[in-house]
């Protein structure tokens, strides 16, 4: 199983897959060496500080040879979400989980909620080389991991792994994986999905801190029903990201820089392996991202790589940089690639999605690019600011004319049974029926039309 047998013969990822899958050879890359053993006097820091920092904290841990745990806290009078006693208790809990009984800890507190405090203290401890068995769980002890896993299974089952056209994915609000304040504010815009980003928005030196923070956020932050997506890194960091987040409420994994179906299968295989080890039954979806000319040419193979793929996204900005095009002329320069991704997604029966490639928050340029995306056949697009969400939702909502036409199509089919339906002067095709059904399905979800009552039992 660890020999790369899940890859097809000649897979360009086979060597990488086999190395990363085998726990005996899963060494971290030089740029992310992971915890190193340290003794008395060793120190590590984590978190952020400064006059503009909110909902976060800064932690410094120094190992000592005796004297027990000494936790000091500094904060401003307006930072009152946690008392000093609560901060000290949470900090001591994490240190005990890692068998640290003697250390000096100084904390600068900027109104961090418990999940962020836990994540920052854990990051500092792990940078010391603290014993790491299983991830610490926000609001619970390590021994309660199984309880959380069961709850995650139940939650995902109730939400249902609604594949392809069944789940609304109009908006993806990207949130930097190392900024707890933005995580807390993301749900207020009511996007269909929130993407906790471990890739482009996180510097290399903060990858470890972002992984831990995202894990705690997944299990502690109320995202108000939005699909919880994590965009992982590529290559070595991808597998470290998965080790950290699987089993803590992530519903979908976004895979960047996809150029081969074998890579998608390797990511999916790693997730299956982690789910089995952690007794996670809830399904986890995959959204590969196309970012290069090679990816565009392989789009249909990437979209068809796994049954867990539910959508295919194109990152227009990265694609334009690959081909050397002017981003300001992106709608023209990326037309072939965007159309190819739409066709590949439809051929694989998954949703085509587009990234936000403009540099604006909600003006006419952004709205026009959203209308262009819909006209090309995309089902949704990424957002980089909460102000963009409302305009994207408005654009992708079926118009009254679209709803009326869909009703006419289905009525004509019903009236013509069993003969072929004709609407106006045109025969109603199976594709037209499918599109009409999709339009009415979205309209029902958005309460634009009444949901038909069921006449029978389930």
Short mmCIF file of C-alpha atoms in Angstrom, two decimals:
data_model
loop_
_atom_site.label_atom_id
_atom_site.label_comp_id
_atom_site.label_asym_id
_atom_site.label_seq_id
_atom_site.Cartn_x
_atom_site.Cartn_y
_atom_site.Cartn_z
CA UNK A 1 0.00 0.00 0.00
CA UNK A 2 2.86 2.39 0.76
CA UNK A 3 4.69 1.50 -2.44
CA UNK A 4 2.75 3.97 -4.58
CA UNK A 5 0.43 1.22 -5.88
CA UNK A 6 -2.51 3.67 -5.86
CA UNK A 7 -0.76 5.55 -8.69
CA UNK A 8 -0.98 4.44 -12.28
CA UNK A 9 2.14 3.06 -14.00
CA UNK A 10 4.50 5.84 -14.93
CA UNK A 11 2.96 8.27 -12.47
CA UNK A 12 5.13 11.37 -12.20
CA UNK A 13 4.17 11.54 -8.51
CA UNK A 14 4.92 7.90 -7.67
CA UNK A 15 8.23 8.52 -5.94
CA UNK A 16 6.84 11.44 -3.99
CA UNK A 17 3.66 9.57 -3.08
CA UNK A 18 5.53 6.53 -1.81
CA UNK A 19 7.90 8.67 0.27
CA UNK A 20 5.17 10.77 1.83
CA UNK A 21 2.85 7.87 2.52
CA UNK A 22 5.38 5.74 4.33
CA UNK A 23 5.66 6.95 7.95
CA UNK A 24 9.16 5.47 8.09
CA UNK A 25 10.40 7.95 5.47
CA UNK A 26 8.14 10.98 6.00
CA UNK A 27 10.86 13.44 6.92
CA UNK A 28 9.98 17.13 6.82
CA UNK A 29 11.64 19.27 4.15
CA UNK A 30 14.57 21.46 5.10
CA UNK A 31 12.41 24.60 4.95
CA UNK A 32 10.02 23.18 7.56
CA UNK A 33 12.15 21.00 9.87
CA UNK A 34 9.45 20.50 12.50
CA UNK A 35 10.09 20.16 16.23
CA UNK A 36 13.67 19.59 17.30
CA UNK A 37 14.60 18.20 20.74
CA UNK A 38 15.64 20.90 23.18
CA UNK A 39 16.47 20.97 26.85
CA UNK A 40 16.59 23.43 29.73
CA UNK A 41 16.85 27.03 28.55
CA UNK A 42 15.33 26.34 25.16
CA UNK A 43 12.72 28.89 24.11
CA UNK A 44 10.12 29.22 21.40
CA UNK A 45 7.59 31.84 20.36
CA UNK A 46 4.28 31.79 18.52
CA UNK A 47 1.45 34.13 17.66
CA UNK A 48 1.29 37.78 16.71
CA UNK A 49 1.55 41.06 18.59
CA UNK A 50 1.28 44.74 17.83
CA UNK A 51 -1.05 47.73 18.15
CA UNK A 52 -3.40 46.52 15.41
CA UNK A 53 -3.64 42.86 16.43
CA UNK A 54 -7.05 41.62 17.64
CA UNK A 55 -8.45 38.20 18.57
CA UNK A 56 -4.93 36.80 18.88
CA UNK A 57 -2.03 36.54 21.31
CA UNK A 58 1.75 36.20 21.46
CA UNK A 59 3.37 33.42 23.49
CA UNK A 60 6.93 32.76 24.59
CA UNK A 61 7.80 29.51 26.36
CA UNK A 62 11.17 28.93 28.07
CA UNK A 63 12.01 25.51 29.51
CA UNK A 64 13.46 25.54 33.03
CA UNK A 65 15.14 22.90 35.20
CA UNK A 66 12.75 23.29 38.12
CA UNK A 67 10.25 25.52 39.84
CA UNK A 68 7.11 24.27 38.09
CA UNK A 69 5.07 26.34 35.68
CA UNK A 70 5.16 30.12 35.79
CA UNK A 71 2.63 31.80 33.50
CA UNK A 72 2.53 35.59 33.29
CA UNK A 73 0.00 37.55 31.25
CA UNK A 74 0.06 41.12 29.97
CA UNK A 75 -2.98 42.73 28.39
CA UNK A 76 -4.80 46.03 27.99
CA UNK A 77 -7.90 46.82 30.09
CA UNK A 78 -10.16 46.60 27.02
CA UNK A 79 -9.07 43.02 26.30
CA UNK A 80 -11.53 41.17 28.51
CA UNK A 81 -12.78 38.12 26.60
CA UNK A 82 -10.73 35.89 28.91
CA UNK A 83 -9.55 36.62 32.45
CA UNK A 84 -5.91 36.20 33.41
CA UNK A 85 -6.89 33.18 35.50
CA UNK A 86 -8.61 31.55 32.50
CA UNK A 87 -5.61 32.27 30.28
CA UNK A 88 -3.25 30.74 32.82
CA UNK A 89 -5.48 27.67 33.20
CA UNK A 90 -5.67 27.04 29.44
CA UNK A 91 -1.94 27.56 29.02
CA UNK A 92 -1.11 25.15 31.85
CA UNK A 93 -3.48 22.56 30.35
CA UNK A 94 -1.58 22.53 27.06
CA UNK A 95 1.80 22.30 28.80
CA UNK A 96 0.61 19.35 30.88
CA UNK A 97 -0.67 17.62 27.74
CA UNK A 98 2.88 17.76 26.42
CA UNK A 99 4.38 16.63 29.73
CA UNK A 100 6.06 19.97 30.40
CA UNK A 101 6.16 20.48 34.17
CA UNK A 102 8.74 23.24 34.47
CA UNK A 103 8.72 26.33 32.26
CA UNK A 104 8.32 30.08 32.18
CA UNK A 105 5.56 31.30 29.89
CA UNK A 106 4.84 34.91 29.02
CA UNK A 107 1.67 35.76 27.13
CA UNK A 108 0.69 39.04 25.48
CA UNK A 109 -3.09 38.90 25.19
CA UNK A 110 -5.08 40.73 22.48
CA UNK A 111 -8.60 39.41 23.12
CA UNK A 112 -7.91 35.94 21.76
CA UNK A 113 -10.69 33.39 22.15
CA UNK A 114 -9.77 30.02 23.70
CA UNK A 115 -9.27 28.29 20.32
CA UNK A 116 -6.64 30.84 19.27
CA UNK A 117 -4.95 30.79 22.67
CA UNK A 118 -4.77 27.00 22.63
CA UNK A 119 -3.34 27.03 19.10
CA UNK A 120 -0.65 29.59 19.86
CA UNK A 121 0.52 27.88 23.06
CA UNK A 122 0.54 24.50 21.31
CA UNK A 123 2.57 25.92 18.43
CA UNK A 124 5.19 27.33 20.79
CA UNK A 125 5.41 24.01 22.65
CA UNK A 126 5.77 22.01 19.46
CA UNK A 127 8.48 24.38 18.24
CA UNK A 128 10.35 23.37 21.40
CA UNK A 129 10.08 19.74 20.38
CA UNK A 130 7.38 18.81 22.88
CA UNK A 131 6.05 15.25 22.80
CA UNK A 132 3.41 15.00 20.09
CA UNK A 133 0.98 12.10 20.08
CA UNK A 134 -2.42 13.33 19.01
CA UNK A 135 -3.58 16.90 18.39
CA UNK A 136 -4.90 18.86 21.31
CA UNK A 137 -8.62 19.59 20.95
CA UNK A 138 -10.14 23.03 21.55
CA UNK A 139 -12.27 22.98 24.67
CA UNK A 140 -11.36 19.41 25.60
CA UNK A 141 -8.48 17.24 26.65
CA UNK A 142 -6.52 15.01 24.32
CA UNK A 143 -8.35 11.95 25.63
CA UNK A 144 -11.63 13.30 24.20
CA UNK A 145 -10.47 13.02 20.57
CA UNK A 146 -12.74 9.99 20.02
CA UNK A 147 -15.75 11.92 21.31
CA UNK A 148 -15.04 14.76 18.89
CA UNK A 149 -14.60 12.29 16.03
CA UNK A 150 -18.04 10.80 16.72
CA UNK A 151 -19.60 14.27 16.81
CA UNK A 152 -17.94 15.18 13.52
CA UNK A 153 -19.31 12.01 11.93
CA UNK A 154 -22.84 12.83 13.10
CA UNK A 155 -22.64 16.45 11.99
CA UNK A 156 -21.39 15.61 8.52
CA UNK A 157 -24.02 12.89 8.13
CA UNK A 158 -26.76 15.36 9.00
CA UNK A 159 -25.38 17.97 6.61
CA UNK A 160 -25.05 15.22 3.97
CA UNK A 161 -22.15 15.02 1.58
CA UNK A 162 -24.19 16.69 -1.15
CA UNK A 163 -22.15 16.10 -4.27
CA UNK A 164 -21.94 18.03 -7.51
CA UNK A 165 -25.07 19.97 -8.38
CA UNK A 166 -26.83 19.23 -5.09
CA UNK A 167 -24.90 21.66 -2.90
CA UNK A 168 -24.79 25.40 -3.46
CA UNK A 169 -21.22 26.53 -4.03
CA UNK A 170 -21.74 30.04 -5.37
CA UNK A 171 -19.23 31.74 -3.09
CA UNK A 172 -15.94 30.66 -1.53
CA UNK A 173 -14.65 33.21 0.96
CA UNK A 174 -10.89 32.74 1.35
CA UNK A 175 -9.55 33.41 4.86
CA UNK A 176 -5.82 33.45 5.74
CA UNK A 177 -5.03 30.41 7.86
CA UNK A 178 -2.98 32.35 10.40
CA UNK A 179 -5.46 35.13 11.21
CA UNK A 180 -8.05 34.18 13.86
CA UNK A 181 -9.87 37.51 13.68
CA UNK A 182 -10.78 36.99 10.03
CA UNK A 183 -11.89 33.43 10.81
CA UNK A 184 -14.31 34.76 13.42
CA UNK A 185 -15.72 37.40 11.05
CA UNK A 186 -15.99 35.25 7.92
CA UNK A 187 -19.41 33.75 8.61
CA UNK A 188 -21.02 37.18 8.92
CA UNK A 189 -21.02 37.57 5.13
CA UNK A 190 -22.94 34.25 4.84
CA UNK A 191 -20.86 32.69 2.04
CA UNK A 192 -21.73 29.20 0.85
CA UNK A 193 -18.22 28.06 1.78
CA UNK A 194 -15.35 29.35 3.90
CA UNK A 195 -11.86 28.41 2.73
CA UNK A 196 -9.27 28.37 5.51
CA UNK A 197 -6.14 28.92 3.46
CA UNK A 198 -2.85 27.25 4.36
CA UNK A 199 -1.22 28.02 1.02
CA UNK A 200 -0.68 31.42 -0.60
CA UNK A 201 -1.77 33.57 2.33
CA UNK A 202 0.65 31.95 4.81
CA UNK A 203 4.39 32.56 4.81
CA UNK A 204 6.71 29.54 4.95
CA UNK A 205 7.84 30.31 8.51
CA UNK A 206 4.22 30.27 9.72
CA UNK A 207 3.00 27.09 8.01
CA UNK A 208 3.18 25.07 11.25
CA UNK A 209 1.32 27.75 13.23
CA UNK A 210 -1.40 28.05 10.59
CA UNK A 211 -2.00 24.28 10.50
CA UNK A 212 -2.54 24.18 14.24
CA UNK A 213 -4.72 27.29 14.28
CA UNK A 214 -6.90 25.98 11.44
CA UNK A 215 -7.37 22.65 13.25
CA UNK A 216 -8.59 24.43 16.38
CA UNK A 217 -10.80 26.77 14.36
CA UNK A 218 -12.47 23.86 12.55
CA UNK A 219 -13.60 22.37 15.85
CA UNK A 220 -14.39 25.60 17.72
CA UNK A 221 -15.57 28.41 15.41
CA UNK A 222 -19.21 28.66 14.38
CA UNK A 223 -19.18 29.08 10.61
CA UNK A 224 -23.00 29.24 10.52
CA UNK A 225 -23.57 26.37 8.13
CA UNK A 226 -20.96 27.35 5.55
CA UNK A 227 -19.08 24.45 3.99
CA UNK A 228 -15.77 24.14 5.83
CA UNK A 229 -12.96 23.92 3.30
CA UNK A 230 -9.21 23.90 3.87
CA UNK A 231 -6.88 24.77 1.02
CA UNK A 232 -3.76 22.74 1.68
CA UNK A 233 -0.26 23.32 0.35
CA UNK A 234 1.32 21.33 -2.43
CA UNK A 235 4.02 18.62 -2.33
CA UNK A 236 5.51 17.83 1.11
CA UNK A 237 3.51 20.36 3.07
CA UNK A 238 0.25 18.94 1.70
CA UNK A 239 0.61 15.70 3.64
CA UNK A 240 1.61 17.51 6.82
CA UNK A 241 -1.50 19.68 6.45
CA UNK A 242 -3.70 16.60 6.12
CA UNK A 243 -2.12 14.99 9.17
CA UNK A 244 -3.15 18.05 11.16
CA UNK A 245 -6.72 18.70 9.99
CA UNK A 246 -8.40 15.40 9.11
CA UNK A 247 -10.95 14.43 11.76
CA UNK A 248 -11.63 17.89 13.12
CA UNK A 249 -14.62 18.95 11.04
CA UNK A 250 -13.09 19.72 7.65
CA UNK A 251 -15.69 18.87 5.02
CA UNK A 252 -13.73 19.57 1.85
CA UNK A 253 -10.05 19.74 0.92
CA UNK A 254 -9.01 22.14 -1.84
CA UNK A 255 -5.93 20.89 -3.70
CA UNK A 256 -3.78 23.55 -5.38
CA UNK A 257 -1.56 23.27 -8.46
CA UNK A 258 -3.12 20.12 -9.87
CA UNK A 259 -1.52 18.90 -13.07
CA UNK A 260 -2.05 15.15 -12.85
CA UNK A 261 -4.88 12.84 -11.74
CA UNK A 262 -2.34 10.73 -9.85
CA UNK A 263 -1.70 13.61 -7.46
CA UNK A 264 -5.41 13.96 -6.70
CA UNK A 265 -5.60 10.22 -6.03
CA UNK A 266 -2.56 10.44 -3.76
CA UNK A 267 -4.21 13.18 -1.70
CA UNK A 268 -7.46 11.20 -1.59
CA UNK A 269 -5.61 8.06 -0.58
CA UNK A 270 -3.86 9.85 2.27
CA UNK A 271 -7.22 11.13 3.52
CA UNK A 272 -8.70 7.62 3.42
CA UNK A 273 -5.72 6.33 5.40
CA UNK A 274 -6.08 9.04 8.06
CA UNK A 275 -9.85 8.56 8.31
CA UNK A 276 -9.41 4.85 8.89
CA UNK A 277 -6.79 5.39 11.59
CA UNK A 278 -8.89 8.03 13.34
CA UNK A 279 -12.21 6.21 12.91
CA UNK A 280 -13.73 9.03 10.87
CA UNK A 281 -16.71 7.89 8.80
CA UNK A 282 -17.88 11.26 7.51
CA UNK A 283 -17.09 11.85 3.82
CA UNK A 284 -14.53 14.46 2.85
CA UNK A 285 -14.84 16.09 -0.58
CA UNK A 286 -12.05 17.20 -2.90
CA UNK A 287 -11.79 20.33 -5.05
CA UNK A 288 -8.71 20.28 -7.31
CA UNK A 289 -7.48 23.65 -8.57
CA UNK A 290 -6.12 24.23 -12.06
CA UNK A 291 -3.40 26.90 -12.16
CA UNK A 292 -1.12 26.17 -15.13
CA UNK A 293 -1.24 25.36 -18.85
CA UNK A 294 -0.42 21.73 -18.04
CA UNK A 295 -3.32 21.66 -15.59
CA UNK A 296 -5.67 23.10 -18.20
CA UNK A 297 -4.69 20.42 -20.71
CA UNK A 298 -5.20 17.73 -18.04
CA UNK A 299 -8.39 19.25 -16.62
CA UNK A 300 -10.84 16.50 -17.50
CA UNK A 301 -8.49 13.83 -16.13
CA UNK A 302 -8.02 15.79 -12.91
CA UNK A 303 -11.77 16.32 -12.51
CA UNK A 304 -12.39 12.58 -13.03
CA UNK A 305 -9.55 11.38 -10.80
CA UNK A 306 -11.65 10.47 -7.76
CA UNK A 307 -15.28 9.90 -6.83
CA UNK A 308 -14.71 12.38 -3.99
CA UNK A 309 -14.07 15.26 -6.40
CA UNK A 310 -17.14 17.53 -6.30
CA UNK A 311 -15.85 20.59 -8.14
CA UNK A 312 -13.00 21.86 -10.31
CA UNK A 313 -11.66 25.37 -9.79
CA UNK A 314 -9.42 27.48 -11.98
CA UNK A 315 -7.05 29.97 -10.36
CA UNK A 316 -7.09 32.62 -13.07
CA UNK A 317 -4.37 34.85 -11.60
CA UNK A 318 -1.79 32.06 -11.38
CA UNK A 319 -2.73 30.83 -14.85
CA UNK A 320 -2.22 34.30 -16.34
CA UNK A 321 1.18 34.53 -14.67
CA UNK A 322 2.14 31.14 -16.11
CA UNK A 323 1.38 32.22 -19.66
CA UNK A 324 2.80 35.74 -19.22
CA UNK A 325 -0.48 37.53 -19.87
CA UNK A 326 -1.58 40.92 -18.57
CA UNK A 327 -3.85 40.39 -15.56
CA UNK A 328 -5.80 43.53 -16.43
CA UNK A 329 -6.81 41.79 -19.65
CA UNK A 330 -7.60 38.58 -17.83
CA UNK A 331 -11.10 38.03 -19.20
CA UNK A 332 -9.72 37.74 -22.73
CA UNK A 333 -6.37 36.06 -22.01
CA UNK A 334 -7.94 33.36 -19.84
CA UNK A 335 -11.02 32.67 -21.96
CA UNK A 336 -9.75 29.41 -23.45
CA UNK A 337 -8.58 28.08 -20.09
CA UNK A 338 -11.77 29.04 -18.29
CA UNK A 339 -13.94 27.47 -20.99
CA UNK A 340 -11.80 24.32 -20.89
CA UNK A 341 -12.27 24.00 -17.13
CA UNK A 342 -16.05 24.45 -17.47
CA UNK A 343 -16.19 21.74 -20.13
CA UNK A 344 -13.95 19.41 -18.14
CA UNK A 345 -16.06 19.83 -15.01
CA UNK A 346 -19.31 19.25 -16.87
CA UNK A 347 -17.85 16.18 -18.57
CA UNK A 348 -16.87 14.80 -15.16
CA UNK A 349 -20.25 15.84 -13.70
CA UNK A 350 -18.77 18.12 -11.07
CA UNK A 351 -19.15 21.85 -10.50
CA UNK A 352 -16.97 24.36 -12.40
CA UNK A 353 -15.71 27.16 -10.16
CA UNK A 354 -13.61 30.26 -10.76
CA UNK A 355 -11.26 32.12 -8.44
CA UNK A 356 -11.47 35.86 -7.86
CA UNK A 357 -8.91 37.36 -10.24
CA UNK A 358 -9.83 41.03 -9.91
CA UNK A 359 -8.25 43.46 -7.46
CA UNK A 360 -11.52 45.07 -6.36
CA UNK A 361 -14.02 44.39 -3.60
CA UNK A 362 -17.41 44.93 -5.16
CA UNK A 363 -17.42 47.59 -7.85
CA UNK A 364 -18.64 47.33 -11.40
CA UNK A 365 -15.47 45.62 -12.64
CA UNK A 366 -15.90 42.82 -10.12
CA UNK A 367 -19.61 42.48 -10.84
CA UNK A 368 -18.95 42.32 -14.58
CA UNK A 369 -16.34 39.60 -14.09
CA UNK A 370 -18.91 37.67 -12.03
CA UNK A 371 -21.51 38.00 -14.78
CA UNK A 372 -18.89 36.78 -17.26
CA UNK A 373 -18.20 33.76 -15.06
CA UNK A 374 -21.88 32.86 -14.96
CA UNK A 375 -22.26 33.33 -18.72
CA UNK A 376 -19.34 30.94 -19.32
CA UNK A 377 -21.08 28.26 -17.27
CA UNK A 378 -19.39 28.52 -13.86
CA UNK A 379 -21.49 27.66 -10.81
CA UNK A 380 -19.61 29.92 -8.41
CA UNK A 381 -16.44 31.85 -7.72
CA UNK A 382 -13.96 32.67 -5.00
CA UNK A 383 -14.13 35.85 -2.92
CA UNK A 384 -11.23 37.51 -1.15
CA UNK A 385 -13.30 40.05 0.79
CA UNK A 386 -16.65 39.69 2.60
CA UNK A 387 -18.07 42.64 0.64
CA UNK A 388 -17.91 40.56 -2.54
CA UNK A 389 -20.19 37.79 -1.29
CA UNK A 390 -23.53 39.59 -1.64
CA UNK A 391 -22.96 40.68 -5.24
CA UNK A 392 -21.84 37.17 -6.26
CA UNK A 393 -24.94 35.65 -4.65
CA UNK A 394 -27.14 38.12 -6.48
CA UNK A 395 -25.49 37.31 -9.80
CA UNK A 396 -25.68 33.53 -9.46
CA UNK A 397 -29.28 33.53 -8.21
CA UNK A 398 -31.73 32.53 -10.94
CA UNK A 399 -33.52 35.54 -12.42
CA UNK A 400 -37.34 35.64 -12.63
CA UNK A 401 -37.04 35.05 -16.38
CA UNK A 402 -34.82 31.98 -15.84
CA UNK A 403 -37.25 30.58 -13.28
CA UNK A 404 -40.26 31.12 -15.55
CA UNK A 405 -38.49 29.46 -18.49
CA UNK A 406 -37.48 26.48 -16.33
CA UNK A 407 -41.08 26.03 -15.21
CA UNK A 408 -42.24 26.16 -18.83
CA UNK A 409 -39.70 23.51 -19.85
CA UNK A 410 -40.74 21.07 -17.15
CA UNK A 411 -44.45 21.76 -17.74
CA UNK A 412 -44.03 21.06 -21.46
CA UNK A 413 -42.28 17.77 -20.72
CA UNK A 414 -44.99 16.74 -18.28
CA UNK A 415 -47.80 17.64 -20.68
CA UNK A 416 -46.20 15.80 -23.61
CA UNK A 417 -45.57 12.49 -21.85
CA UNK A 418 -44.78 10.02 -23.24
CA UNK A 419 -44.16 11.93 -26.47
CA UNK A 420 -41.31 14.36 -27.11
CA UNK A 421 -41.97 17.79 -25.66
CA UNK A 422 -41.88 20.93 -27.77
CA UNK A 423 -41.60 24.44 -26.36
CA UNK A 424 -42.22 27.16 -28.89
CA UNK A 425 -40.65 25.86 -32.08
CA UNK A 426 -37.91 23.80 -30.44
CA UNK A 427 -37.76 20.25 -29.15
CA UNK A 428 -36.98 20.04 -25.44
CA UNK A 429 -33.74 18.08 -25.02
CA UNK A 430 -32.60 16.09 -22.03
CA UNK A 431 -29.96 18.75 -21.37
CA UNK A 432 -32.63 21.45 -21.29
CA UNK A 433 -34.62 19.43 -18.77
CA UNK A 434 -31.55 18.94 -16.59
CA UNK A 435 -30.76 22.66 -16.67
CA UNK A 436 -34.34 23.59 -15.85
CA UNK A 437 -34.35 21.20 -12.91
CA UNK A 438 -31.10 22.69 -11.67
CA UNK A 439 -32.47 26.25 -11.91
CA UNK A 440 -35.57 25.36 -9.92
CA UNK A 441 -33.51 23.41 -7.39
CA UNK A 442 -31.37 26.51 -6.72
CA UNK A 443 -34.44 28.73 -6.62
CA UNK A 444 -36.03 26.49 -3.99
CA UNK A 445 -32.88 26.53 -1.88
CA UNK A 446 -32.83 30.32 -2.03
CA UNK A 447 -36.57 30.53 -1.22
CA UNK A 448 -37.25 32.23 -4.54
CA UNK A 449 -40.07 29.76 -5.15
CA UNK A 450 -42.07 27.55 -2.84
CA UNK A 451 -40.69 24.09 -2.17
CA UNK A 452 -43.16 21.42 -3.40
CA UNK A 453 -44.70 19.37 -0.62
CA UNK A 454 -44.04 15.64 -0.68
CA UNK A 455 -47.18 13.60 -1.19
CA UNK A 456 -45.77 10.35 0.09
CA UNK A 457 -43.55 8.93 2.77
CA UNK A 458 -39.77 8.74 2.61
#
